[in-house]
Amino acid sequence: MNNRTINANRIVVKVGTSSLIHPSGAINLETFDQLAYTLSALNNQGKELILVSSGAIGVGLNKMNLKKRPTGIGAQQALAAIGQSELMTLFTQRFNHYLTDIAQVLLTHDIFDYPKSNKYVMDTFNCLLNDNVIPIVNENDTVATDELDHKTTFGDNDQLSAIVASHVNADLLIVLSDIDGFYDQNPKKYVNANLISTVNHINEKTFTVAGGSGSRFGTGGMQTKLLAAKRMLDENRQMVLANGKDPRVILDILAGKQIGTLFSNDSTSNQHRDLANLNQK
């Protein structure tokens, strides 16, 4: 099997709630440790890394021994506040073990809408990266709301990761989820579903095979991942969607191994399959 060509120095990694939280609601400590190990190893190699982490509400549910997400906005925001603190405690413990410094960056959508605030947050990212500190990004759920023309929410962390990758001029976005990549049909429903190794173009037909929402702990689904991928393609950047069960897969992705789905404008990529044609069945 031929390897891919992935040349990336500034990398945004997004990890979903389903990778950090077991289906039972318990914390997946192994994933936290493997993620910290992998990003620390890459940081030591001189890579510039930004981690976009979901999981605040999922961790909050576990902390408060709750079995389901509350329906009230205030209750959800309070739970996110509790969970965000616990989330950073877990990351701090594991990254400290691998002698790597991290920083918390909480964002709202409007930060990118206003030039002055956008400049300040970009200066923050650049200073952290120059100091070999890994920023850990999440949406500021405790204050994010949508009111009239004042948009503060990103909607989901797939979109947040793509927006961050765009603004920091990242070479690559790696999205770790609970699925191996993008398929020509839902692999949870159809045993003959085929994993698409490379996607060079996204159109309306691509979205028709991406139904469904995320888990009870998170908000993302394949639709949101395709939206993130489309943004990357539109800006001539690359994105890889892969299973985050073992975050050390990031090392294999950067080594060029055929893992997950690569979204790239490079039409010479190996195993290219045009989804526009694929969906004409």
PDB file of C-alpha atoms in Angstrom, residues 7-102:
ATOM      1  CA  ASN A   7       3.757  17.742   4.969  1.00  0.00           C
ATOM      2  CA  ALA A   8       2.524  19.562   8.044  1.00  0.00           C
ATOM      3  CA  ASN A   9       4.257  21.590  10.708  1.00  0.00           C
ATOM      4  CA  ARG A  10       1.369  23.542  12.250  1.00  0.00           C
ATOM      5  CA  ILE A  11      -1.357  21.041  13.125  1.00  0.00           C
ATOM      6  CA  VAL A  12      -4.751  21.342  14.772  1.00  0.00           C
ATOM      7  CA  VAL A  13      -6.045  18.163  16.411  1.00  0.00           C
ATOM      8  CA  LYS A  14      -9.698  17.887  17.361  1.00  0.00           C
ATOM      9  CA  VAL A  15     -10.786  15.142  19.741  1.00  0.00           C
ATOM     10  CA  GLY A  16     -14.461  14.366  20.193  1.00  0.00           C
ATOM     11  CA  THR A  17     -16.360  13.623  23.357  1.00  0.00           C
ATOM     12  CA  SER A  18     -16.880  10.018  22.253  1.00  0.00           C
ATOM     13  CA  SER A  19     -13.110   9.501  22.353  1.00  0.00           C
ATOM     14  CA  LEU A  20     -12.734  10.950  25.847  1.00  0.00           C
ATOM     15  CA  ILE A  21     -15.823   9.446  27.497  1.00  0.00           C
ATOM     16  CA  HIS A  22     -16.781   5.763  27.620  1.00  0.00           C
ATOM     17  CA  PRO A  23     -20.353   4.883  26.547  1.00  0.00           C
ATOM     18  CA  SER A  24     -21.054   4.313  30.248  1.00  0.00           C
ATOM     19  CA  GLY A  25     -20.214   7.958  30.952  1.00  0.00           C
ATOM     20  CA  ALA A  26     -16.932   7.184  32.711  1.00  0.00           C
ATOM     21  CA  ILE A  27     -13.742   9.052  31.805  1.00  0.00           C
ATOM     22  CA  ASN A  28     -11.530   7.268  29.257  1.00  0.00           C
ATOM     23  CA  LEU A  29      -8.238   7.774  31.074  1.00  0.00           C
ATOM     24  CA  GLU A  30      -6.299   5.753  28.496  1.00  0.00           C
ATOM     25  CA  THR A  31      -7.273   8.177  25.724  1.00  0.00           C
ATOM     26  CA  PHE A  32      -6.210  11.182  27.808  1.00  0.00           C
ATOM     27  CA  ASP A  33      -2.822   9.579  28.417  1.00  0.00           C
ATOM     28  CA  GLN A  34      -2.233   8.483  24.814  1.00  0.00           C
ATOM     29  CA  LEU A  35      -3.258  11.897  23.521  1.00  0.00           C
ATOM     30  CA  ALA A  36      -0.861  13.655  25.884  1.00  0.00           C
ATOM     31  CA  TYR A  37       1.944  11.255  24.962  1.00  0.00           C
ATOM     32  CA  THR A  38       1.421  11.683  21.218  1.00  0.00           C
ATOM     33  CA  LEU A  39       1.175  15.466  21.194  1.00  0.00           C
ATOM     34  CA  SER A  40       4.139  15.751  23.566  1.00  0.00           C
ATOM     35  CA  ALA A  41       6.240  13.551  21.283  1.00  0.00           C
ATOM     36  CA  LEU A  42       5.352  15.715  18.280  1.00  0.00           C
ATOM     37  CA  ASN A  43       5.980  18.882  20.268  1.00  0.00           C
ATOM     38  CA  ASN A  44       9.464  17.579  21.053  1.00  0.00           C
ATOM     39  CA  GLN A  45      10.005  17.112  17.299  1.00  0.00           C
ATOM     40  CA  GLY A  46       9.315  20.803  16.707  1.00  0.00           C
ATOM     41  CA  LYS A  47       5.729  20.513  15.479  1.00  0.00           C
ATOM     42  CA  GLU A  48       3.339  23.334  16.365  1.00  0.00           C
ATOM     43  CA  LEU A  49       0.195  21.823  17.864  1.00  0.00           C
ATOM     44  CA  ILE A  50      -3.215  23.080  18.913  1.00  0.00           C
ATOM     45  CA  LEU A  51      -5.680  20.709  20.558  1.00  0.00           C
ATOM     46  CA  VAL A  52      -9.399  21.418  20.217  1.00  0.00           C
ATOM     47  CA  SER A  53     -11.072  19.300  22.864  1.00  0.00           C
ATOM     48  CA  SER A  54     -14.726  18.534  23.347  1.00  0.00           C
ATOM     49  CA  GLY A  55     -15.918  16.828  26.495  1.00  0.00           C
ATOM     50  CA  ALA A  56     -16.695  19.556  29.043  1.00  0.00           C
ATOM     51  CA  ILE A  57     -20.334  18.565  29.429  1.00  0.00           C
ATOM     52  CA  GLY A  58     -19.511  14.850  29.234  1.00  0.00           C
ATOM     53  CA  VAL A  59     -16.917  15.200  31.998  1.00  0.00           C
ATOM     54  CA  GLY A  60     -19.358  17.371  33.951  1.00  0.00           C
ATOM     55  CA  LEU A  61     -22.041  14.688  33.716  1.00  0.00           C
ATOM     56  CA  ASN A  62     -19.593  12.159  35.139  1.00  0.00           C
ATOM     57  CA  LYS A  63     -18.468  14.536  37.891  1.00  0.00           C
ATOM     58  CA  MET A  64     -22.059  15.195  38.996  1.00  0.00           C
ATOM     59  CA  ASN A  65     -23.145  11.550  38.564  1.00  0.00           C
ATOM     60  CA  LEU A  66     -25.816  12.500  36.026  1.00  0.00           C
ATOM     61  CA  LYS A  67     -27.061  10.055  33.404  1.00  0.00           C
ATOM     62  CA  LYS A  68     -28.421  12.552  30.883  1.00  0.00           C
ATOM     63  CA  ARG A  69     -27.780  16.087  29.766  1.00  0.00           C
ATOM     64  CA  PRO A  70     -30.102  18.666  31.387  1.00  0.00           C
ATOM     65  CA  THR A  71     -32.486  20.494  29.066  1.00  0.00           C
ATOM     66  CA  GLY A  72     -32.178  23.998  30.520  1.00  0.00           C
ATOM     67  CA  ILE A  73     -29.545  26.283  28.956  1.00  0.00           C
ATOM     68  CA  GLY A  74     -28.410  27.564  32.357  1.00  0.00           C
ATOM     69  CA  ALA A  75     -28.058  24.033  33.711  1.00  0.00           C
ATOM     70  CA  GLN A  76     -26.043  22.982  30.652  1.00  0.00           C
ATOM     71  CA  GLN A  77     -23.747  25.984  30.972  1.00  0.00           C
ATOM     72  CA  ALA A  78     -23.230  25.294  34.681  1.00  0.00           C
ATOM     73  CA  LEU A  79     -22.420  21.683  33.878  1.00  0.00           C
ATOM     74  CA  ALA A  80     -19.939  22.812  31.219  1.00  0.00           C
ATOM     75  CA  ALA A  81     -18.244  25.078  33.769  1.00  0.00           C
ATOM     76  CA  ILE A  82     -17.832  22.154  36.156  1.00  0.00           C
ATOM     77  CA  GLY A  83     -16.671  19.833  33.394  1.00  0.00           C
ATOM     78  CA  GLN A  84     -14.203  22.301  31.869  1.00  0.00           C
ATOM     79  CA  SER A  85     -12.332  22.552  35.141  1.00  0.00           C
ATOM     80  CA  GLU A  86     -12.178  18.772  35.454  1.00  0.00           C
ATOM     81  CA  LEU A  87     -11.179  18.431  31.798  1.00  0.00           C
ATOM     82  CA  MET A  88      -8.188  20.739  32.204  1.00  0.00           C
ATOM     83  CA  THR A  89      -7.185  19.001  35.429  1.00  0.00           C
ATOM     84  CA  LEU A  90      -6.996  15.695  33.552  1.00  0.00           C
ATOM     85  CA  PHE A  91      -5.023  17.212  30.683  1.00  0.00           C
ATOM     86  CA  THR A  92      -2.659  19.025  33.064  1.00  0.00           C
ATOM     87  CA  GLN A  93      -1.890  15.809  34.935  1.00  0.00           C
ATOM     88  CA  ARG A  94      -1.130  13.812  31.813  1.00  0.00           C
ATOM     89  CA  PHE A  95       0.834  16.494  29.926  1.00  0.00           C
ATOM     90  CA  ASN A  96       2.890  17.214  33.056  1.00  0.00           C
ATOM     91  CA  HIS A  97       3.800  13.531  33.085  1.00  0.00           C
ATOM     92  CA  TYR A  98       5.344  13.996  29.629  1.00  0.00           C
ATOM     93  CA  LEU A  99       7.015  17.300  30.599  1.00  0.00           C
ATOM     94  CA  THR A 100       4.877  19.374  28.234  1.00  0.00           C
ATOM     95  CA  ASP A 101       3.316  22.743  29.014  1.00  0.00           C
ATOM     96  CA  ILE A 102      -0.285  23.432  28.042  1.00  0.00           C
TER      97      ILE A 102
END
